Amino acid sequence: MALADAPRRRLGPFEVAPIGLGCMNLSHVYHPIPSPEQGAAVIEAALDAGVDHFDTAALYGFGANEDLLGATLGSRRAVITLASKCGMYGRDGKRVIDGAPESIRRLCDEALTRLRTDVIDLYYLHRLDPKVPIEESVGALAELVSAGKIRAIGLSEVSAATVRRAHEVHPIAAVQNEYSLWTRNPELGTLDVCRELGITLVSFSPLARGVLTATPPVLADLPKADLRHTMPRFHGEAYAANLAIRAQLADLADAAGCTLAQLALAWLLAQDQCVIPIPGTRSVEHLHENLAAAEVEVSDATLARAGKLLNDRTVVGNRYAPAAAGDIDTEAFLEAG
């Protein structure tokens, strides 16, 4: 069964394949960053494999990722669901969170130009701006829907309470939060509110930022600019403990006849029909491996075992360092590990 033949899942008003492509690491924070030619090769391979949901943002490469998608999609733009994000972008070489209506309108116009399209299918507020009520930010996005510049509204890294407030202003199609075996924050409330309100939960970093793959990252081998240097789970005794759990999961996957990445994605797909993971990769080979998770058969017992091995109680280390954690609105566990 090819990805195109896999049962579809609802993404707001759209129907898409059960696994999409997160494009961030083709231009942003995971180093070394591939060349535009390498990035284009991954996007083209995804299109050929039946991927019809591509996710980008103004922040990624400070516009470079939207440029890459716009230049690569070409005529096939019409057959995919294209998602991007506003509210967080690069200015003077630094990341800026800005959910003001005038900023949202400007970023949308810039995104349309970079993406070489007349309309963005799904447009997220990338981060809640604490200086701007969510009602004002979503109100600006609703105006973009009315203007025909975007088709549906999403939110990223938000809590259930914020989703409810936003949904009262305009229907929210999708919430994009980090969700994986080792990051269970959506289970504190956001997943339940998505089920209740008919919202899709788009899972970013579903492979634990590379840990739940055949080659987990080694910080000593990564350039200092790599985002994972800032994350507590990748350091010292915490990372050693997490890798020990990863080894058990790899054995479980091997016994099930699939790869570790496929097991991790199959676990997410089994959590609810409203969940759509968007793994990213720089490798065409890994792309095909990830997409094959839509067709692997893993027993309920194996999935349950995976969930018991790695979860919010067994993972060691917080998701973000304190400074980065202060920029997100998602529910958080009191401590990790």
mmCIF file of C-alpha atoms in Angstrom:
data_model
loop_
_atom_site.group_PDB
_atom_site.id
_atom_site.type_symbol
_atom_site.label_atom_id
_atom_site.label_comp_id
_atom_site.label_asym_id
_atom_site.label_seq_id
_atom_site.Cartn_x
_atom_site.Cartn_y
_atom_site.Cartn_z
ATOM 1 C CA MET A 1 0.000 0.000 0.000
ATOM 2 C CA ALA A 2 1.487 3.316 -1.093
ATOM 3 C CA LEU A 3 0.999 6.443 1.009
ATOM 4 C CA ALA A 4 -1.493 7.759 -1.528
ATOM 5 C CA ASP A 5 -3.633 4.667 -0.892
ATOM 6 C CA ALA A 6 -3.518 4.920 2.914
ATOM 7 C CA PRO A 7 -6.730 5.943 4.694
ATOM 8 C CA ARG A 8 -7.049 9.717 4.681
ATOM 9 C CA ARG A 9 -7.212 11.908 7.753
ATOM 10 C CA ARG A 10 -9.006 15.195 8.181
ATOM 11 C CA LEU A 11 -6.936 18.360 8.453
ATOM 12 C CA GLY A 12 -9.501 21.069 9.045
ATOM 13 C CA PRO A 13 -11.516 21.306 5.820
ATOM 14 C CA PHE A 14 -9.006 19.140 3.939
ATOM 15 C CA GLU A 15 -8.308 15.437 3.677
ATOM 16 C CA VAL A 16 -4.663 14.408 3.570
ATOM 17 C CA ALA A 17 -2.430 11.365 3.843
ATOM 18 C CA PRO A 18 -1.847 10.270 7.453
ATOM 19 C CA ILE A 19 1.782 11.481 7.457
ATOM 20 C CA GLY A 20 2.929 14.874 6.189
ATOM 21 C CA LEU A 21 6.336 16.481 5.751
ATOM 22 C CA GLY A 22 7.694 18.991 8.229
ATOM 23 C CA CYS A 23 10.121 21.135 6.254
ATOM 24 C CA MET A 24 11.857 23.062 9.056
ATOM 25 C CA ASN A 25 15.069 21.054 9.102
ATOM 26 C CA LEU A 26 15.672 21.757 5.425
ATOM 27 C CA SER A 27 16.472 25.371 6.338
ATOM 28 C CA HIS A 28 16.589 25.886 10.094
ATOM 29 C CA VAL A 29 18.152 24.984 13.491
ATOM 30 C CA TYR A 30 19.257 21.399 12.770
ATOM 31 C CA HIS A 31 22.817 21.572 11.465
ATOM 32 C CA PRO A 32 24.485 21.192 9.095
ATOM 33 C CA ILE A 33 21.668 22.687 7.037
ATOM 34 C CA PRO A 34 21.361 21.045 3.607
ATOM 35 C CA SER A 35 21.810 22.987 0.408
ATOM 36 C CA PRO A 36 18.709 24.237 -1.418
ATOM 37 C CA GLU A 37 19.333 21.529 -4.006
ATOM 38 C CA GLN A 38 19.328 18.832 -1.330
ATOM 39 C CA GLY A 39 16.194 20.295 0.205
ATOM 40 C CA ALA A 40 14.451 20.405 -3.147
ATOM 41 C CA ALA A 41 15.329 16.747 -3.742
ATOM 42 C CA VAL A 42 13.586 15.755 -0.484
ATOM 43 C CA ILE A 43 10.487 17.810 -1.337
ATOM 44 C CA GLU A 44 10.306 16.346 -4.839
ATOM 45 C CA ALA A 45 10.715 12.813 -3.495
ATOM 46 C CA ALA A 46 7.924 13.471 -0.998
ATOM 47 C CA LEU A 47 5.631 14.661 -3.771
ATOM 48 C CA ASP A 48 6.436 11.581 -5.842
ATOM 49 C CA ALA A 49 5.734 9.357 -2.815
ATOM 50 C CA GLY A 50 2.254 10.793 -2.293
ATOM 51 C CA VAL A 51 2.855 13.357 0.448
ATOM 52 C CA ASP A 52 0.166 15.997 0.123
ATOM 53 C CA HIS A 53 0.672 18.014 3.319
ATOM 54 C CA PHE A 54 3.744 20.238 3.581
ATOM 55 C CA ASP A 55 4.462 22.405 6.602
ATOM 56 C CA THR A 56 6.694 25.489 6.713
ATOM 57 C CA ALA A 57 6.881 28.867 8.502
ATOM 58 C CA ALA A 58 8.162 32.406 8.129
ATOM 59 C CA LEU A 59 10.683 31.632 10.872
ATOM 60 C CA TYR A 60 12.378 28.714 9.129
ATOM 61 C CA GLY A 61 15.574 30.041 7.635
ATOM 62 C CA PHE A 62 14.052 33.501 8.101
ATOM 63 C CA GLY A 63 12.015 33.032 4.940
ATOM 64 C CA ALA A 64 14.361 30.640 3.135
ATOM 65 C CA ASN A 65 12.135 27.610 3.734
ATOM 66 C CA GLU A 66 9.061 29.264 2.268
ATOM 67 C CA ASP A 67 11.231 30.298 -0.697
ATOM 68 C CA LEU A 68 12.422 26.705 -1.099
ATOM 69 C CA LEU A 69 8.901 25.304 -1.117
ATOM 70 C CA GLY A 70 7.649 27.980 -3.469
ATOM 71 C CA ALA A 71 10.444 27.295 -5.931
ATOM 72 C CA THR A 72 10.072 23.507 -5.757
ATOM 73 C CA LEU A 73 6.335 22.830 -5.688
ATOM 74 C CA GLY A 74 5.663 24.322 -9.104
ATOM 75 C CA SER A 75 2.498 23.054 -10.761
ATOM 76 C CA ARG A 76 2.020 20.474 -8.018
ATOM 77 C CA ARG A 77 1.120 23.215 -5.563
ATOM 78 C CA ALA A 78 -2.492 22.702 -6.651
ATOM 79 C CA VAL A 79 -2.642 19.096 -5.433
ATOM 80 C CA ILE A 80 -1.220 19.546 -1.927
ATOM 81 C CA THR A 81 -2.316 21.146 1.327
ATOM 82 C CA LEU A 82 0.194 23.884 2.093
ATOM 83 C CA ALA A 83 0.644 25.061 5.676
ATOM 84 C CA SER A 84 2.739 27.933 6.957
ATOM 85 C CA LYS A 85 2.965 30.035 10.099
ATOM 86 C CA CYS A 86 3.112 33.637 11.204
ATOM 87 C CA GLY A 87 3.639 35.344 14.552
ATOM 88 C CA MET A 88 7.298 34.356 14.843
ATOM 89 C CA TYR A 89 9.953 35.398 12.362
ATOM 90 C CA GLY A 90 13.517 36.613 11.963
ATOM 91 C CA ARG A 91 14.424 40.274 12.330
ATOM 92 C CA ASP A 92 18.001 41.587 12.392
ATOM 93 C CA GLY A 93 19.237 38.034 12.789
ATOM 94 C CA LYS A 94 17.088 37.323 15.843
ATOM 95 C CA ARG A 95 13.845 35.464 16.457
ATOM 96 C CA VAL A 96 10.883 37.732 17.161
ATOM 97 C CA ILE A 97 7.455 36.782 18.516
ATOM 98 C CA ASP A 98 4.843 39.222 17.251
ATOM 99 C CA GLY A 99 1.151 38.369 17.090
ATOM 100 C CA ALA A 100 -0.069 41.895 16.366
ATOM 101 C CA PRO A 101 -2.670 42.074 13.572
ATOM 102 C CA GLU A 102 -0.508 44.331 11.389
ATOM 103 C CA SER A 103 2.401 41.894 11.684
ATOM 104 C CA ILE A 104 0.190 38.928 10.796
ATOM 105 C CA ARG A 105 -1.108 40.699 7.696
ATOM 106 C CA ARG A 106 2.397 41.678 6.577
ATOM 107 C CA LEU A 107 3.837 38.206 7.128
ATOM 108 C CA CYS A 108 0.987 36.646 5.183
ATOM 109 C CA ASP A 109 1.629 38.865 2.169
ATOM 110 C CA GLU A 110 5.344 38.077 2.337
ATOM 111 C CA ALA A 111 4.605 34.347 2.631
ATOM 112 C CA LEU A 112 2.312 34.393 -0.384
ATOM 113 C CA THR A 113 5.111 35.950 -2.420
ATOM 114 C CA ARG A 114 7.763 33.501 -1.223
ATOM 115 C CA LEU A 115 5.481 30.493 -1.636
ATOM 116 C CA ARG A 116 4.463 31.664 -5.122
ATOM 117 C CA THR A 117 0.808 31.037 -4.423
ATOM 118 C CA ASP A 118 -2.425 33.003 -4.209
ATOM 119 C CA VAL A 119 -3.651 31.324 -1.041
ATOM 120 C CA ILE A 120 -2.212 29.415 1.924
ATOM 121 C CA ASP A 121 -4.370 26.440 2.843
ATOM 122 C CA LEU A 122 -3.597 26.392 6.569
ATOM 123 C CA TYR A 123 -2.007 29.357 8.342
ATOM 124 C CA TYR A 124 -0.920 29.017 11.957
ATOM 125 C CA LEU A 125 -0.137 31.506 14.644
ATOM 126 C CA HIS A 126 3.314 30.092 15.417
ATOM 127 C CA ARG A 127 3.444 31.308 19.017
ATOM 128 C CA LEU A 128 1.061 33.059 21.361
ATOM 129 C CA ASP A 129 2.287 36.621 21.832
ATOM 130 C CA PRO A 130 1.827 37.455 25.537
ATOM 131 C CA LYS A 131 1.481 41.124 24.623
ATOM 132 C CA VAL A 132 -1.473 40.497 22.286
ATOM 133 C CA PRO A 133 -4.758 38.818 23.294
ATOM 134 C CA ILE A 134 -5.300 35.631 21.310
ATOM 135 C CA GLU A 135 -8.651 37.047 20.210
ATOM 136 C CA GLU A 136 -6.876 39.889 18.371
ATOM 137 C CA SER A 137 -4.406 37.603 16.619
ATOM 138 C CA VAL A 138 -7.116 35.163 15.550
ATOM 139 C CA GLY A 139 -9.304 38.071 14.500
ATOM 140 C CA ALA A 140 -6.586 39.168 12.084
ATOM 141 C CA LEU A 141 -6.310 35.627 10.744
ATOM 142 C CA ALA A 142 -10.090 35.539 10.292
ATOM 143 C CA GLU A 143 -9.810 38.698 8.191
ATOM 144 C CA LEU A 144 -7.278 36.907 5.993
ATOM 145 C CA VAL A 145 -9.776 34.071 5.519
ATOM 146 C CA SER A 146 -12.410 36.586 4.468
ATOM 147 C CA ALA A 147 -9.936 38.197 2.075
ATOM 148 C CA GLY A 148 -9.240 34.825 0.436
ATOM 149 C CA LYS A 149 -5.540 34.835 1.371
ATOM 150 C CA ILE A 150 -5.765 31.802 3.658
ATOM 151 C CA ARG A 151 -8.293 28.978 3.846
ATOM 152 C CA ALA A 152 -8.053 27.774 7.442
ATOM 153 C CA ILE A 153 -6.550 28.868 10.769
ATOM 154 C CA GLY A 154 -4.226 26.964 13.061
ATOM 155 C CA LEU A 155 -2.397 27.547 16.336
ATOM 156 C CA SER A 156 0.993 26.224 17.427
ATOM 157 C CA GLU A 157 2.423 25.452 20.889
ATOM 158 C CA VAL A 158 -0.785 26.438 22.694
ATOM 159 C CA SER A 159 -2.788 25.202 25.653
ATOM 160 C CA ALA A 160 -6.334 23.869 25.695
ATOM 161 C CA ALA A 161 -7.555 27.104 27.311
ATOM 162 C CA THR A 162 -6.057 29.183 24.504
ATOM 163 C CA VAL A 163 -7.598 26.898 21.882
ATOM 164 C CA ARG A 164 -11.032 27.394 23.410
ATOM 165 C CA ARG A 165 -10.685 31.188 23.456
ATOM 166 C CA ALA A 166 -9.464 31.244 19.871
ATOM 167 C CA HIS A 167 -12.182 28.883 18.658
ATOM 168 C CA GLU A 168 -14.838 31.300 19.894
ATOM 169 C CA VAL A 169 -13.488 33.947 17.515
ATOM 170 C CA HIS A 170 -13.113 31.690 14.471
ATOM 171 C CA PRO A 171 -13.103 27.910 13.995
ATOM 172 C CA ILE A 172 -9.627 26.511 14.525
ATOM 173 C CA ALA A 173 -8.719 23.800 12.020
ATOM 174 C CA ALA A 174 -5.495 22.499 13.545
ATOM 175 C CA VAL A 175 -3.266 22.741 16.575
ATOM 176 C CA GLN A 176 0.394 21.981 15.984
ATOM 177 C CA ASN A 177 2.142 20.947 19.195
ATOM 178 C CA GLU A 178 5.121 18.734 19.879
ATOM 179 C CA TYR A 179 3.842 15.195 20.463
ATOM 180 C CA SER A 180 5.800 11.955 20.536
ATOM 181 C CA LEU A 181 6.597 9.032 22.785
ATOM 182 C CA TRP A 182 8.935 11.272 24.781
ATOM 183 C CA THR A 183 6.841 14.464 24.708
ATOM 184 C CA ARG A 184 3.322 13.901 26.052
ATOM 185 C CA ASN A 185 2.295 17.494 26.842
ATOM 186 C CA PRO A 186 -0.779 17.360 24.553
ATOM 187 C CA GLU A 187 -2.166 14.650 26.844
ATOM 188 C CA LEU A 188 -2.525 17.285 29.587
ATOM 189 C CA GLY A 189 -5.534 18.813 27.843
ATOM 190 C CA THR A 190 -4.892 19.883 24.263
ATOM 191 C CA LEU A 191 -5.571 16.469 22.742
ATOM 192 C CA ASP A 192 -8.895 16.255 24.585
ATOM 193 C CA VAL A 193 -10.017 19.699 23.417
ATOM 194 C CA CYS A 194 -9.038 18.820 19.832
ATOM 195 C CA ARG A 195 -11.201 15.706 20.024
ATOM 196 C CA GLU A 196 -14.089 17.690 21.509
ATOM 197 C CA LEU A 197 -14.003 20.522 18.980
ATOM 198 C CA GLY A 198 -13.121 18.481 15.892
ATOM 199 C CA ILE A 199 -9.640 19.986 15.558
ATOM 200 C CA THR A 200 -6.668 18.157 14.061
ATOM 201 C CA LEU A 201 -3.594 17.758 16.269
ATOM 202 C CA VAL A 202 -0.540 18.045 14.031
ATOM 203 C CA SER A 203 2.429 16.455 15.757
ATOM 204 C CA PHE A 204 5.783 18.128 15.176
ATOM 205 C CA SER A 205 9.065 16.467 16.179
ATOM 206 C CA PRO A 206 7.318 13.070 16.263
ATOM 207 C CA LEU A 207 10.708 11.301 16.231
ATOM 208 C CA ALA A 208 11.997 13.107 19.313
ATOM 209 C CA ARG A 209 14.303 15.399 17.344
ATOM 210 C CA GLY A 210 16.136 12.453 15.846
ATOM 211 C CA VAL A 211 16.424 10.283 18.952
ATOM 212 C CA LEU A 212 13.815 7.778 17.762
ATOM 213 C CA THR A 213 15.681 6.991 14.545
ATOM 214 C CA ALA A 214 18.463 4.596 13.553
ATOM 215 C CA THR A 215 21.127 7.228 14.229
ATOM 216 C CA PRO A 216 20.355 9.343 17.309
ATOM 217 C CA PRO A 217 22.179 12.683 17.408
ATOM 218 C CA VAL A 218 25.492 13.010 19.213
ATOM 219 C CA LEU A 219 25.976 16.556 20.481
ATOM 220 C CA ALA A 220 29.755 16.413 20.105
ATOM 221 C CA ASP A 221 29.269 15.832 16.380
ATOM 222 C CA LEU A 222 26.805 18.686 15.890
ATOM 223 C CA PRO A 223 27.714 22.315 15.154
ATOM 224 C CA LYS A 224 27.181 24.605 18.142
ATOM 225 C CA ALA A 225 24.366 26.343 16.279
ATOM 226 C CA ASP A 226 22.266 23.176 16.403
ATOM 227 C CA LEU A 227 19.162 23.710 18.534
ATOM 228 C CA ARG A 228 19.627 20.465 20.434
ATOM 229 C CA HIS A 229 22.628 21.901 22.272
ATOM 230 C CA THR A 230 20.117 24.033 24.202
ATOM 231 C CA MET A 231 17.829 21.144 25.202
ATOM 232 C CA PRO A 232 18.282 19.463 28.605
ATOM 233 C CA ARG A 233 17.277 16.012 27.360
ATOM 234 C CA PHE A 234 20.399 15.824 25.186
ATOM 235 C CA HIS A 235 22.979 16.435 27.891
ATOM 236 C CA GLY A 236 25.031 14.243 30.196
ATOM 237 C CA GLU A 237 23.322 11.696 32.399
ATOM 238 C CA ALA A 238 19.888 12.704 31.093
ATOM 239 C CA TYR A 239 20.788 11.788 27.545
ATOM 240 C CA ALA A 240 22.479 8.564 28.618
ATOM 241 C CA ALA A 241 19.283 7.527 30.406
ATOM 242 C CA ASN A 242 17.133 8.471 27.417
ATOM 243 C CA LEU A 243 19.377 6.531 25.035
ATOM 244 C CA ALA A 244 19.067 3.472 27.271
ATOM 245 C CA ILE A 245 15.282 3.621 26.874
ATOM 246 C CA ARG A 246 15.723 4.213 23.154
ATOM 247 C CA ALA A 247 17.747 0.990 22.930
ATOM 248 C CA GLN A 248 14.876 -0.958 24.466
ATOM 249 C CA LEU A 249 12.474 0.608 21.972
ATOM 250 C CA ALA A 250 14.798 -0.299 19.110
ATOM 251 C CA ASP A 251 14.745 -3.932 20.260
ATOM 252 C CA LEU A 252 10.946 -3.780 20.469
ATOM 253 C CA ALA A 253 10.741 -2.408 16.929
ATOM 254 C CA ASP A 254 13.092 -5.079 15.642
ATOM 255 C CA ALA A 255 10.944 -7.784 17.197
ATOM 256 C CA ALA A 256 7.884 -6.224 15.555
ATOM 257 C CA GLY A 257 9.521 -6.237 12.138
ATOM 258 C CA CYS A 258 9.745 -2.485 11.690
ATOM 259 C CA THR A 259 12.243 0.289 12.284
ATOM 260 C CA LEU A 260 12.336 2.424 15.417
ATOM 261 C CA ALA A 261 11.109 5.466 13.504
ATOM 262 C CA GLN A 262 8.196 3.471 12.102
ATOM 263 C CA LEU A 263 7.265 2.231 15.566
ATOM 264 C CA ALA A 264 7.306 5.791 16.935
ATOM 265 C CA LEU A 265 5.106 7.054 14.102
ATOM 266 C CA ALA A 266 2.764 4.070 14.304
ATOM 267 C CA TRP A 267 2.307 4.785 18.007
ATOM 268 C CA LEU A 268 1.268 8.359 17.228
ATOM 269 C CA LEU A 269 -1.109 7.326 14.460
ATOM 270 C CA ALA A 270 -2.780 4.905 16.874
ATOM 271 C CA GLN A 271 -3.488 7.567 19.506
ATOM 272 C CA ASP A 272 -6.402 9.128 17.618
ATOM 273 C CA GLN A 273 -7.659 9.703 14.086
ATOM 274 C CA CYS A 274 -7.262 13.427 14.733
ATOM 275 C CA VAL A 275 -3.453 13.083 15.036
ATOM 276 C CA ILE A 276 -1.252 13.721 11.984
ATOM 277 C CA PRO A 277 2.536 13.523 12.439
ATOM 278 C CA ILE A 278 4.849 15.622 10.259
ATOM 279 C CA PRO A 279 8.337 14.132 10.557
ATOM 280 C CA GLY A 280 11.134 16.033 8.872
ATOM 281 C CA THR A 281 14.266 14.650 7.275
ATOM 282 C CA ARG A 282 17.162 15.633 5.053
ATOM 283 C CA SER A 283 17.398 12.125 3.590
ATOM 284 C CA VAL A 284 15.256 10.674 0.798
ATOM 285 C CA GLU A 285 15.930 7.203 2.204
ATOM 286 C CA HIS A 286 14.678 8.223 5.652
ATOM 287 C CA LEU A 287 11.699 9.963 4.051
ATOM 288 C CA HIS A 288 10.547 6.669 2.524
ATOM 289 C CA GLU A 289 11.192 4.862 5.799
ATOM 290 C CA ASN A 290 9.016 7.353 7.671
ATOM 291 C CA LEU A 291 6.186 7.247 5.165
ATOM 292 C CA ALA A 292 6.102 3.460 5.318
ATOM 293 C CA ALA A 293 4.900 3.787 8.920
ATOM 294 C CA ALA A 294 1.430 4.387 7.466
ATOM 295 C CA GLU A 295 1.326 0.763 6.316
ATOM 296 C CA VAL A 296 3.271 -1.174 8.946
ATOM 297 C CA GLU A 297 1.244 -3.521 11.115
ATOM 298 C CA VAL A 298 2.163 -3.245 14.771
ATOM 299 C CA SER A 299 0.171 -5.051 17.439
ATOM 300 C CA ASP A 300 -1.693 -3.171 20.133
ATOM 301 C CA ALA A 301 0.460 -4.935 22.702
ATOM 302 C CA THR A 302 3.640 -3.663 21.065
ATOM 303 C CA LEU A 303 2.312 -0.121 20.891
ATOM 304 C CA ALA A 304 1.278 -0.261 24.532
ATOM 305 C CA ARG A 305 4.719 -1.545 25.483
ATOM 306 C CA ALA A 306 6.350 1.322 23.575
ATOM 307 C CA GLY A 307 4.207 3.801 25.455
ATOM 308 C CA LYS A 308 5.180 2.279 28.794
ATOM 309 C CA LEU A 309 8.878 2.324 27.995
ATOM 310 C CA LEU A 310 9.012 5.999 27.029
ATOM 311 C CA ASN A 311 6.602 8.581 28.383
ATOM 312 C CA ASP A 312 6.460 11.703 30.549
ATOM 313 C CA ARG A 313 7.455 9.704 33.639
ATOM 314 C CA THR A 314 10.418 7.868 32.140
ATOM 315 C CA VAL A 315 11.979 10.557 29.935
ATOM 316 C CA VAL A 316 14.802 12.407 31.669
ATOM 317 C CA GLY A 317 15.194 16.157 31.307
ATOM 318 C CA ASN A 318 12.858 19.006 30.463
ATOM 319 C CA ARG A 319 11.703 19.641 26.909
ATOM 320 C CA TYR A 320 13.195 23.135 26.726
ATOM 321 C CA ALA A 321 15.614 25.212 28.732
ATOM 322 C CA PRO A 322 13.880 27.843 30.944
ATOM 323 C CA ALA A 323 14.240 30.735 28.482
ATOM 324 C CA ALA A 324 12.670 28.832 25.594
ATOM 325 C CA ALA A 325 10.004 27.305 27.840
ATOM 326 C CA GLY A 326 8.880 30.807 28.710
ATOM 327 C CA ASP A 327 7.926 31.435 25.074
ATOM 328 C CA ILE A 328 5.342 28.674 24.822
ATOM 329 C CA ASP A 329 1.784 28.368 26.065
ATOM 330 C CA THR A 330 1.421 24.589 26.167
ATOM 331 C CA GLU A 331 0.612 22.745 29.341
ATOM 332 C CA ALA A 332 3.749 21.450 31.039
ATOM 333 C CA PHE A 333 4.577 18.651 33.435
ATOM 334 C CA LEU A 334 5.930 19.801 36.781
ATOM 335 C CA GLU A 335 9.197 18.052 36.041
ATOM 336 C CA ALA A 336 10.596 15.478 33.674
ATOM 337 C CA GLY A 337 12.479 12.419 34.795
#
